[in-house]
């Protein structure tokens, strides 16, 4: 039986990340970066596509597991008839090369443990050549090489294109495994001391978590979400990927399977906001700087997403040899949505840079010049239809959220000039643009008969992104049109108390067959909107419900299927965890945020 998405826990070193299942198997790992080819791809196929399992002999799912408090260090424990054993998994921050460290510790009795390593480079398609060297098992194929060793050394052998180890541990005994990757044309990197690395990693993560300024209700969930965002950050550049995975399905057996190992501009404002409010100014500045580098250039060429270092070309292709998670095909690498026009990203960039300025992040000399160029482009291009925030693969339309974010772009430019009049800018022209966009949205994007804004001009469909209208400042929360929109979305898009993005079953707007689950960040947006429209207790009840959807180690995917009671979509999802922190700050920020 294929594992569930929520069976997995995340480990990572802020340059890549892996997923460890409840059976002790590392089923997904891309080396050396988030968007590199996977060397363990069982997540999207089967055992022959690569995995690394360490567990008691003949044992199945673990008895319990948990992250060490305030860290990304995972402890997985099994109780067996012979005794108890713990496996501790981590990826230390790298000096030269990425390491996976797995420490086996006896807790009680005498337990036989087996390690099964099947390396398969290029997303499970390439079996490497294995050899012994200096007490290591070395795997090489093309550009990739890995070195496996144990401390102390244990019996290891090769069989059926895999590497096996078997040993016993008693209470207090420890055996550590280290798997190190490097380019195959380079020499082996310096060895990592697994036991010292474990201690230093725990200390470093806990010191980082202790800096969180939020001290309100559900602080543990907020810190877990912040740790997840930190783990999804590509430390060399500051970019934050949307998720650690590709092609985890939005509908089991369906085709809505996308690659999320890239950085989306749409996440920028809310990401900056939570980092700043929770006291992580260095991370906020690094994200802002990534944003400035990525969007530099002709504003007509602004993309909705980029690679972790700002790469623009993310060609999409399929991997036919992988069966997909739970048989959900195709498995896609890259993302064709990079070519889409989404006008909302201009507003998100302007909003992010405005927030960075208000937060006191060190200014960049070219930042305001870039913002002026973006506004000049919008002034001549804002009336174009686009693919919208949800990257529909159907026809372009005049999406209301996109137009609202054009208003945000003009509004933030106007406000900046009002506060800093020495800056150069067309204040009156931008005010006129702001007023014109506002007037058109209220005329063409609002249905007076139902008292709600609509998904796009002339539509009767709704869209969960409309819940952001009061947060952007487009209209005040007590405006009857805002309250009516919130109520209409609850009536039309709620499913078992959770919110879908839009009605995928009833409209061809996204150009795709099949449906999807409730989109978790949209449900957090509903909680925010309920609070802003005076229904705080309902908002808090919904927030509690959403917290309960996280898996046993506090992680959320992109979506949730209420009928199946299961998580759906890529995992863990930055947008979902950003939503969790944002809602905690919205509901309880006055009680416990710095």
Coordinates of C-alpha atoms in Angstrom, one line a residue:
X1 CA 0.0 0.0 0.0
X2 CA 1.4 3.4 -1.0
X3 CA 2.2 5.7 1.9
X4 CA 0.0 8.8 2.4
X5 CA 1.4 12.3 1.9
X6 CA 1.1 12.9 5.6
X7 CA 3.2 9.9 6.4
X8 CA 6.3 11.9 5.6
X9 CA 8.5 14.2 7.6
X10 CA 11.0 16.8 6.3
X11 CA 14.7 17.0 6.8
X12 CA 17.0 19.5 5.0
X13 CA 20.1 21.6 5.0
X14 CA 18.6 24.9 3.5
X15 CA 19.8 23.9 0.1
X16 CA 17.8 20.8 -0.5
X17 CA 15.4 18.6 1.4
X18 CA 14.4 15.0 1.8
X19 CA 11.2 13.2 3.0
X20 CA 11.3 10.3 5.5
X21 CA 8.3 8.0 5.9
X22 CA 6.9 6.4 9.0
X23 CA 8.6 3.2 8.0
X24 CA 12.0 4.8 8.3
X25 CA 12.5 5.1 4.5
X26 CA 14.0 8.2 2.9
X27 CA 11.9 8.2 -0.2
X28 CA 12.7 11.6 -1.7
X29 CA 15.9 13.5 -2.0
X30 CA 17.3 15.8 -4.7
X31 CA 21.0 16.5 -4.7
X32 CA 22.6 19.0 -4.5
X33 CA 19.7 21.5 -4.8
X34 CA 16.0 21.5 -4.3
X35 CA 15.5 21.4 -8.1
X36 CA 18.2 18.9 -8.9
X37 CA 17.4 15.4 -10.1
X38 CA 16.3 13.0 -7.3
X39 CA 18.5 10.2 -6.2
X40 CA 15.7 8.7 -4.1
X41 CA 12.4 8.8 -6.0
X42 CA 10.3 6.1 -4.4
X43 CA 7.9 8.8 -3.5
X44 CA 6.8 9.0 -7.1
X45 CA 7.4 5.4 -8.1
X46 CA 8.5 2.3 -6.2
X47 CA 11.5 0.9 -4.3
X48 CA 13.4 0.4 -7.4
X49 CA 13.4 4.1 -8.1
X50 CA 15.6 4.7 -5.1
X51 CA 15.2 4.9 -1.3
X52 CA 17.1 4.4 1.9
X53 CA 15.4 2.6 4.7
X54 CA 16.7 2.0 8.2
X55 CA 14.5 0.1 10.6
X56 CA 14.4 -2.9 12.9
X57 CA 14.4 -6.2 10.9
X58 CA 10.9 -7.2 9.9
X59 CA 9.4 -4.1 11.4
X60 CA 6.8 -1.9 9.6
X61 CA 5.6 1.5 10.6
X62 CA 7.3 3.2 13.5
X63 CA 5.7 3.4 17.0
X64 CA 6.2 7.1 17.4
X65 CA 8.2 10.0 15.9
X66 CA 8.8 13.7 16.6
X67 CA 11.1 16.5 15.8
X68 CA 13.3 17.5 18.7
X69 CA 11.7 20.7 20.0
X70 CA 12.6 23.8 18.0
X71 CA 14.6 21.8 15.3
X72 CA 14.5 20.0 12.0
X73 CA 16.1 16.9 13.7
X74 CA 13.7 13.9 13.4
X75 CA 13.5 11.1 15.9
X76 CA 11.7 7.9 14.8
X77 CA 11.2 5.1 17.3
X78 CA 10.1 1.4 17.1
X79 CA 9.0 -0.8 19.9
X80 CA 9.6 -4.5 19.1
X81 CA 9.5 -7.8 20.9
X82 CA 13.2 -7.7 21.3
X83 CA 13.4 -4.1 22.5
X84 CA 13.3 -0.5 21.3
X85 CA 15.4 1.5 18.9
X86 CA 15.5 5.1 17.7
X87 CA 16.7 6.5 14.3
X88 CA 17.6 10.2 14.3
X89 CA 17.6 11.8 10.8
X90 CA 19.1 15.2 9.9
X91 CA 20.9 17.0 7.1
X92 CA 23.5 19.4 8.7
X93 CA 24.1 22.8 7.2
X94 CA 26.8 22.0 4.6
X95 CA 30.3 23.4 4.5
X96 CA 31.3 21.8 1.2
X97 CA 29.0 19.0 0.3
X98 CA 25.5 17.8 1.4
X99 CA 25.4 15.0 4.0
X100 CA 22.5 12.9 5.2
X101 CA 23.2 11.7 8.8
X102 CA 21.2 8.8 10.3
X103 CA 22.0 7.8 13.8
X104 CA 20.7 4.5 15.2
X105 CA 20.5 4.2 19.0
X106 CA 19.4 1.3 21.1
X107 CA 16.9 2.2 23.8
X108 CA 16.0 -1.1 25.4
X109 CA 16.8 -4.8 24.9
X110 CA 18.8 -6.0 21.9
X111 CA 17.4 -5.1 18.4
X112 CA 18.6 -6.2 15.0
X113 CA 18.5 -3.3 12.5
X114 CA 18.8 -3.3 8.7
X115 CA 19.8 -0.6 6.4
X116 CA 18.6 -0.9 2.8
X117 CA 20.1 1.7 0.4
X118 CA 19.1 1.8 -3.3
X119 CA 20.6 4.8 -5.0
X120 CA 19.0 5.7 -8.3
X121 CA 20.2 8.9 -9.9
X122 CA 18.2 11.0 -12.4
X123 CA 14.8 10.5 -10.8
X124 CA 15.2 6.8 -10.3
X125 CA 16.3 5.9 -13.8
X126 CA 20.1 5.4 -13.4
X127 CA 21.7 2.6 -11.4
X128 CA 25.2 3.7 -10.3
X129 CA 28.3 1.7 -10.3
X130 CA 29.2 0.7 -6.7
X131 CA 32.7 0.0 -5.3
X132 CA 34.6 0.0 -2.0
X133 CA 37.2 2.6 -1.2
X134 CA 38.8 3.5 2.1
X135 CA 36.1 1.7 4.1
X136 CA 33.3 3.5 2.2
X137 CA 30.7 2.3 -0.4
X138 CA 31.1 4.6 -3.4
X139 CA 28.4 5.1 -6.0
X140 CA 29.2 6.8 -9.3
X141 CA 27.0 7.5 -12.4
X142 CA 27.7 10.4 -14.7
X143 CA 28.0 13.7 -12.8
X144 CA 27.0 12.2 -9.5
X145 CA 29.0 10.4 -6.7
X146 CA 28.1 9.4 -3.2
X147 CA 30.0 8.0 -0.3
X148 CA 28.4 5.9 2.4
X149 CA 30.1 5.0 5.7
X150 CA 29.1 4.0 9.2
X151 CA 30.7 4.7 12.6
X152 CA 31.5 2.3 14.0
X153 CA 31.8 0.1 10.8
X154 CA 29.1 -2.5 10.5
X155 CA 28.7 -5.5 8.2
X156 CA 27.7 -4.2 4.7
X157 CA 27.2 -6.0 1.4
X158 CA 25.9 -5.5 -2.1
X159 CA 22.9 -7.4 -3.5
X160 CA 20.3 -6.9 -6.2
X161 CA 21.7 -3.5 -7.1
X162 CA 21.4 -2.3 -3.5
X163 CA 23.6 -1.9 -0.5
X164 CA 22.6 -3.6 2.8
X165 CA 23.8 -3.4 6.4
X166 CA 22.7 -5.4 9.3
X167 CA 23.7 -5.1 13.0
X168 CA 22.4 -5.2 16.5
X169 CA 22.2 -2.4 19.1
X170 CA 21.7 -2.7 22.8
X171 CA 20.6 0.1 25.1
X172 CA 23.0 3.0 24.9
X173 CA 24.8 1.8 21.8
X174 CA 24.9 4.0 18.7
X175 CA 25.7 3.4 15.0
X176 CA 25.8 6.4 12.6
X177 CA 25.5 6.4 8.8
X178 CA 26.6 9.3 6.7
X179 CA 25.8 9.6 3.0
X180 CA 27.7 12.3 1.2
X181 CA 27.2 13.6 -2.3
X182 CA 29.7 15.4 -4.5
X183 CA 30.3 16.0 -8.3
X184 CA 31.9 12.8 -9.6
X185 CA 34.9 14.6 -11.1
X186 CA 35.9 16.1 -7.8
X187 CA 37.7 14.4 -4.8
X188 CA 35.8 13.1 -1.8
X189 CA 34.8 16.0 0.5
X190 CA 36.1 16.1 4.1
X191 CA 34.4 13.6 6.5
X192 CA 31.6 14.7 8.8
X193 CA 31.6 13.6 12.4
X194 CA 28.0 12.4 12.7
X195 CA 27.7 12.6 16.5
X196 CA 29.2 16.1 16.7
X197 CA 27.0 17.2 13.8
X198 CA 23.9 16.0 15.6
X199 CA 24.7 18.0 18.7
X200 CA 25.6 21.1 16.8
X201 CA 22.5 20.9 14.6
X202 CA 20.2 20.6 17.5
X203 CA 21.9 23.6 19.2
X204 CA 21.8 25.7 16.1
X205 CA 18.2 25.1 15.3
X206 CA 17.1 25.7 18.9
X207 CA 19.0 29.0 19.0
X208 CA 17.3 30.0 15.8
X209 CA 13.8 29.1 17.0
X210 CA 14.3 30.9 20.3
X211 CA 14.6 34.2 18.3
X212 CA 10.9 34.0 17.4
X213 CA 9.1 37.0 18.8
X214 CA 5.6 35.5 18.7
X215 CA 4.6 34.3 22.1
X216 CA 0.8 33.9 21.7
X217 CA -1.5 30.8 21.5
X218 CA -0.3 27.9 19.4
X219 CA 3.3 29.1 19.5
X220 CA 4.6 25.5 18.8
X221 CA 2.6 25.4 15.5
X222 CA 3.9 28.8 14.6
X223 CA 7.5 27.8 15.3
X224 CA 7.1 24.6 13.4
X225 CA 5.9 26.6 10.4
X226 CA 8.7 29.0 10.6
X227 CA 11.2 26.1 10.8
X228 CA 9.6 24.7 7.7
X229 CA 9.9 28.0 5.8
X230 CA 13.6 28.2 6.9
X231 CA 14.1 24.6 5.6
X232 CA 12.6 25.6 2.3
X233 CA 15.0 28.5 1.9
X234 CA 17.9 28.2 -0.5
X235 CA 20.5 29.7 1.9
X236 CA 23.1 30.8 -0.8
X237 CA 20.5 33.2 -2.4
X238 CA 17.7 33.7 0.1
X239 CA 15.0 32.3 -2.3
X240 CA 12.2 30.2 -0.8
X241 CA 10.8 27.3 -2.8
X242 CA 7.0 26.7 -2.8
X243 CA 7.5 23.0 -1.7
X244 CA 10.2 20.3 -1.5
X245 CA 8.5 18.1 -4.1
X246 CA 7.1 17.8 -7.6
X247 CA 4.0 16.0 -8.8
X248 CA 2.3 15.1 -5.6
X249 CA -1.3 15.0 -6.8
X250 CA -4.1 17.5 -6.1
X251 CA -6.5 14.7 -7.0
X252 CA -5.5 11.0 -6.6
X253 CA -5.2 9.5 -10.0
X254 CA -5.6 12.8 -11.7
X255 CA -3.3 15.0 -13.8
X256 CA -3.0 18.1 -11.6
X257 CA 0.5 17.3 -10.7
X258 CA 3.0 20.2 -10.8
X259 CA 6.6 20.9 -9.9
X260 CA 6.8 23.3 -7.0
X261 CA 10.6 23.3 -6.3
X262 CA 10.8 27.0 -7.5
X263 CA 10.3 30.4 -6.0
X264 CA 6.9 32.2 -6.7
X265 CA 6.6 35.9 -6.5
X266 CA 3.1 35.6 -5.2
X267 CA 4.4 34.3 -1.9
X268 CA 6.6 37.3 -1.4
X269 CA 4.5 39.8 0.6
X270 CA 3.1 37.3 3.1
X271 CA 6.5 35.7 3.5
X272 CA 8.2 39.0 4.2
X273 CA 5.4 39.9 6.6
X274 CA 5.7 36.8 8.8
X275 CA 9.5 36.9 8.8
X276 CA 9.5 40.6 9.9
X277 CA 6.8 40.3 12.5
X278 CA 8.4 37.2 14.0
X279 CA 11.8 38.8 14.3
X280 CA 13.7 37.2 11.4
X281 CA 15.0 40.3 9.7
X282 CA 18.1 38.6 8.2
X283 CA 15.9 36.0 6.4
X284 CA 13.5 38.8 5.4
X285 CA 16.3 40.8 3.9
X286 CA 17.7 37.8 2.1
X287 CA 14.3 37.1 0.5
X288 CA 13.9 40.8 -0.4
X289 CA 17.3 40.7 -2.1
X290 CA 16.5 37.5 -4.0
X291 CA 13.4 39.2 -5.2
X292 CA 15.3 42.3 -6.4
X293 CA 17.8 40.2 -8.3
X294 CA 15.2 37.9 -9.8
X295 CA 12.9 40.6 -11.2
X296 CA 15.7 42.9 -12.5
X297 CA 15.4 43.7 -16.2
X298 CA 12.6 44.6 -18.6
X299 CA 9.3 44.7 -16.6
X300 CA 7.5 43.2 -19.6
X301 CA 9.6 40.0 -18.9
X302 CA 8.6 39.7 -15.3
X303 CA 7.9 36.1 -14.5
X304 CA 5.6 34.6 -11.9
X305 CA 8.3 32.2 -10.6
X306 CA 12.1 31.7 -10.9
X307 CA 14.7 29.1 -9.9
X308 CA 16.3 29.3 -6.5
X309 CA 19.2 31.4 -7.9
X310 CA 16.8 33.5 -10.1
X311 CA 16.9 31.2 -13.2
X312 CA 14.3 32.1 -15.7
X313 CA 14.1 29.0 -17.9
X314 CA 12.2 26.2 -16.2
X315 CA 11.2 23.9 -19.1
X316 CA 8.4 21.4 -18.3
X317 CA 8.7 17.7 -19.3
X318 CA 7.4 14.4 -18.1
X319 CA 9.1 11.3 -16.6
X320 CA 7.3 8.3 -18.1
X321 CA 9.2 5.7 -16.1
X322 CA 7.7 6.9 -12.8
X323 CA 4.2 5.7 -12.0
X324 CA 3.4 8.7 -9.9
X325 CA 2.3 9.0 -6.3
X326 CA -0.6 6.5 -5.9
X327 CA -0.6 6.1 -9.7
X328 CA -1.1 9.8 -10.3
X329 CA 0.5 10.6 -13.7
X330 CA 2.2 12.3 -15.3
X331 CA 5.2 13.1 -13.2
X332 CA 6.3 16.6 -14.3
X333 CA 9.7 18.3 -14.0
X334 CA 9.8 22.1 -14.6
X335 CA 6.8 24.3 -14.9
X336 CA 5.3 25.8 -18.1
X337 CA 3.4 28.3 -16.0
X338 CA 6.6 30.3 -15.9
X339 CA 5.6 31.7 -19.3
X340 CA 2.2 33.0 -18.2
X341 CA 1.1 36.6 -17.7
X342 CA -0.1 37.2 -14.2
X343 CA -0.6 40.9 -13.5
X344 CA -1.0 40.3 -9.8
X345 CA 2.8 39.6 -9.4
X346 CA 3.5 43.3 -10.1
X347 CA 1.3 44.2 -7.1
X348 CA 3.0 41.6 -5.0
X349 CA 6.5 42.9 -5.8
X350 CA 5.5 46.5 -5.1
X351 CA 3.8 45.5 -1.9
X352 CA 6.8 43.4 -0.8
X353 CA 9.2 46.2 -1.4
X354 CA 7.0 48.7 0.3
X355 CA 6.7 46.4 3.3
X356 CA 10.5 46.0 3.3
X357 CA 11.0 49.7 3.4
X358 CA 8.5 50.2 6.2
X359 CA 10.1 47.4 8.2
X360 CA 13.4 49.2 8.1
X361 CA 15.3 46.7 6.0
X362 CA 18.5 48.4 4.6
X363 CA 17.6 50.1 1.3
X364 CA 19.1 49.2 -2.0
X365 CA 20.0 52.1 -4.3
X366 CA 18.2 50.7 -7.3
X367 CA 15.0 49.5 -5.6
X368 CA 12.9 52.6 -6.2
X369 CA 14.1 52.9 -9.8
X370 CA 12.9 49.3 -10.3
X371 CA 9.5 50.1 -8.8
X372 CA 9.0 53.2 -11.0
X373 CA 9.7 51.1 -14.1
X374 CA 7.2 48.5 -13.0
X375 CA 4.6 51.2 -12.5
X376 CA 5.3 52.6 -16.0
X377 CA 4.7 49.1 -17.5
X378 CA 1.5 48.6 -15.6
X379 CA 0.1 52.0 -16.6
X380 CA 0.1 50.8 -20.3
X381 CA -0.6 47.1 -19.7
X382 CA -3.0 46.6 -16.8
X383 CA -6.1 46.2 -19.0
X384 CA -4.7 42.9 -20.5
X385 CA -6.4 39.7 -19.5
X386 CA -4.1 37.2 -17.8
X387 CA -3.9 33.7 -16.3
X388 CA -4.4 34.9 -12.8
X389 CA -3.1 33.9 -9.4
X390 CA -4.0 30.2 -9.9
X391 CA -2.1 29.8 -13.2
X392 CA -5.1 28.5 -15.1
X393 CA -4.2 26.7 -18.3
X394 CA -7.4 27.8 -20.0
X395 CA -8.1 31.1 -21.7
X396 CA -6.8 34.4 -20.3
X397 CA -9.5 36.5 -18.5
X398 CA -9.9 39.7 -16.6
X399 CA -9.4 38.2 -13.2
X400 CA -10.6 40.4 -10.4
X401 CA -7.8 39.5 -8.0
X402 CA -5.2 40.5 -10.7
X403 CA -6.8 43.9 -11.1
X404 CA -7.0 44.4 -7.4
X405 CA -3.3 43.7 -7.2
X406 CA -2.7 46.3 -10.0
X407 CA -4.5 48.7 -7.6
X408 CA -2.1 47.6 -4.8
X409 CA 0.9 48.4 -7.0
X410 CA -0.3 51.9 -7.7
X411 CA -1.4 52.4 -4.1
X412 CA 1.9 51.4 -2.6
X413 CA 3.8 53.7 -5.0
X414 CA 1.5 56.6 -4.0
X415 CA 1.9 56.0 -0.3
X416 CA 5.7 55.7 -0.7
X417 CA 5.9 59.1 -2.4
X418 CA 3.5 60.7 0.2
X419 CA 5.9 59.6 3.0
X420 CA 9.1 60.2 1.1
X421 CA 8.4 63.2 -1.2
X422 CA 12.1 63.5 -2.2
X423 CA 11.8 60.4 -4.3
X424 CA 11.3 60.9 -8.0
X425 CA 7.9 59.7 -9.2
X426 CA 4.6 60.6 -11.0
X427 CA 2.5 61.1 -7.9
X428 CA -0.6 62.5 -9.7
X429 CA -0.4 60.0 -12.5
X430 CA -0.2 57.1 -10.1
X431 CA -3.1 58.4 -8.1
X432 CA -5.1 58.6 -11.3
X433 CA -4.1 55.0 -12.2
X434 CA -5.1 53.8 -8.7
X435 CA -8.5 55.5 -8.9
X436 CA -9.2 54.2 -12.5
X437 CA -8.4 50.6 -11.5
X438 CA -10.6 50.9 -8.4
X439 CA -13.5 52.3 -10.3
X440 CA -13.3 49.6 -13.0
X441 CA -13.1 46.7 -10.5
X442 CA -16.1 47.9 -8.6
X443 CA -18.1 48.3 -11.8
X444 CA -17.1 45.2 -13.8
X445 CA -15.9 42.8 -11.1
X446 CA -18.8 43.2 -8.7
X447 CA -22.2 41.5 -8.9
X448 CA -24.7 43.8 -7.2
X449 CA -27.5 41.2 -7.4
X450 CA -25.6 38.8 -5.2
X451 CA -23.6 41.4 -3.4
X452 CA -20.2 39.8 -4.1
X453 CA -17.1 40.3 -6.2
X454 CA -16.7 37.7 -8.9
X455 CA -13.8 35.6 -10.2
X456 CA -13.4 37.6 -13.4
X457 CA -15.3 40.4 -15.2
X458 CA -18.8 39.2 -16.3
X459 CA -18.6 36.0 -14.4
X460 CA -20.9 34.5 -11.8
X461 CA -18.2 32.3 -10.5
X462 CA -16.3 33.0 -7.2
X463 CA -12.7 32.8 -6.3
X464 CA -11.1 32.4 -2.9
X465 CA -8.4 35.1 -3.7
X466 CA -11.2 37.6 -3.3
X467 CA -10.9 37.0 0.5
X468 CA -7.7 39.1 0.3
X469 CA -9.5 42.3 -0.7
X470 CA -9.8 43.7 2.9
X471 CA -6.2 42.7 3.6
X472 CA -4.9 44.6 0.6
X473 CA -6.8 47.8 1.7
X474 CA -8.7 47.9 -1.6
X475 CA -11.9 48.2 0.6
X476 CA -12.3 48.4 4.4
X477 CA -13.4 45.2 6.1
X478 CA -16.8 46.6 7.1
X479 CA -17.7 47.5 3.6
X480 CA -21.0 45.6 2.7
X481 CA -19.4 44.4 -0.5
X482 CA -16.5 42.8 1.4
X483 CA -18.9 41.1 3.9
X484 CA -21.1 40.0 1.1
X485 CA -18.1 38.5 -0.8
X486 CA -17.0 36.6 2.3
X487 CA -20.5 35.2 2.8
X488 CA -20.8 34.2 -0.8
X489 CA -17.5 32.4 -0.8
X490 CA -18.6 30.5 2.3
X491 CA -21.8 29.5 0.6
X492 CA -20.3 28.5 -2.8
X493 CA -16.7 27.3 -2.1
X494 CA -16.8 25.8 1.3
X495 CA -16.6 22.0 1.5
X496 CA -16.9 20.5 5.0
X497 CA -15.8 23.9 6.5
X498 CA -12.8 24.2 4.2
X499 CA -12.4 26.5 1.2
X500 CA -11.7 25.5 -2.5
X501 CA -9.9 28.0 -4.7
X502 CA -12.7 28.0 -7.2
X503 CA -15.3 25.6 -8.7
X504 CA -13.1 23.3 -10.7
X505 CA -16.0 20.9 -11.3
X506 CA -18.4 23.5 -12.6
X507 CA -16.3 25.8 -14.8
X508 CA -13.7 25.2 -17.5
X509 CA -11.7 28.2 -16.4
X510 CA -8.6 26.3 -15.5
X511 CA -8.6 24.2 -18.7
X512 CA -8.0 20.9 -16.8
X513 CA -10.0 17.8 -16.2
X514 CA -10.9 16.5 -12.8
X515 CA -11.1 18.3 -9.5
X516 CA -9.0 19.0 -6.4
X517 CA -9.1 19.3 -2.7
X518 CA -9.7 22.3 -0.4
X519 CA -6.8 24.7 -0.8
X520 CA -5.4 25.2 2.7
X521 CA -4.1 28.7 2.4
X522 CA -7.5 29.8 1.2
X523 CA -9.0 28.4 4.4
X524 CA -6.5 30.5 6.4
X525 CA -7.5 33.5 4.3
X526 CA -11.1 32.8 5.3
X527 CA -10.2 32.8 8.9
X528 CA -8.4 36.2 8.4
X529 CA -11.4 37.6 6.6
X530 CA -13.8 36.4 9.3
X531 CA -11.8 38.1 12.0
X532 CA -11.5 41.3 10.0
X533 CA -15.3 41.4 9.4
X534 CA -16.0 41.0 13.1
X535 CA -16.5 37.3 13.4
X536 CA -13.5 36.5 15.5
X537 CA -14.8 33.4 17.3
X538 CA -15.7 31.8 14.0
X539 CA -12.2 32.6 12.8
X540 CA -10.6 31.0 15.8
X541 CA -12.8 27.9 15.5
X542 CA -11.7 27.6 11.8
X543 CA -8.0 28.1 12.8
X544 CA -8.3 25.3 15.3
X545 CA -9.7 23.1 12.7
X546 CA -6.9 23.9 10.3
X547 CA -4.2 23.2 12.9
X548 CA -5.8 19.8 13.4
X549 CA -5.1 19.0 9.7
X550 CA -1.4 19.0 10.1
X551 CA 0.3 15.6 10.3
X552 CA 1.8 14.2 13.4
X553 CA 5.0 16.3 13.1
X554 CA 3.1 19.5 12.3
X555 CA 3.4 19.7 8.5
X556 CA 0.9 20.8 5.9
X557 CA 0.7 20.1 2.2
X558 CA -1.0 22.3 -0.4
X559 CA -4.5 20.9 -0.1
X560 CA -6.8 18.7 1.9
X561 CA -9.4 16.2 0.7
X562 CA -12.2 16.2 3.4
X563 CA -13.9 13.2 1.8
X564 CA -10.8 11.0 2.1
X565 CA -9.5 12.8 5.2
X566 CA -6.1 13.1 3.6
X567 CA -3.6 15.7 2.5
X568 CA -3.1 16.4 -1.2
X569 CA -0.6 18.3 -3.3
X570 CA 3.0 19.1 -2.9
X571 CA 4.5 18.8 0.6
X572 CA 5.3 20.6 2.8
X573 CA 3.8 23.7 1.2
X574 CA 5.3 27.0 2.1
X575 CA 2.1 28.9 1.2
X576 CA 0.1 26.8 3.7
X577 CA 2.6 27.4 6.5
X578 CA 2.8 31.1 5.7
X579 CA -1.0 31.1 6.0
X580 CA -0.8 29.4 9.4
X581 CA 1.6 32.0 10.8
X582 CA -0.2 34.9 9.2
X583 CA -3.5 33.8 10.7
X584 CA -1.9 33.3 14.2
X585 CA -0.6 36.8 14.0
X586 CA -3.9 38.2 12.7
X587 CA -5.9 36.5 15.5
X588 CA -3.5 36.7 18.4
X589 CA -0.8 39.2 17.3
X590 CA -1.9 41.8 19.8
X591 CA -1.5 39.2 22.5
X592 CA 1.9 37.9 21.7
X593 CA 3.8 39.2 18.7
X594 CA 6.8 41.4 18.7

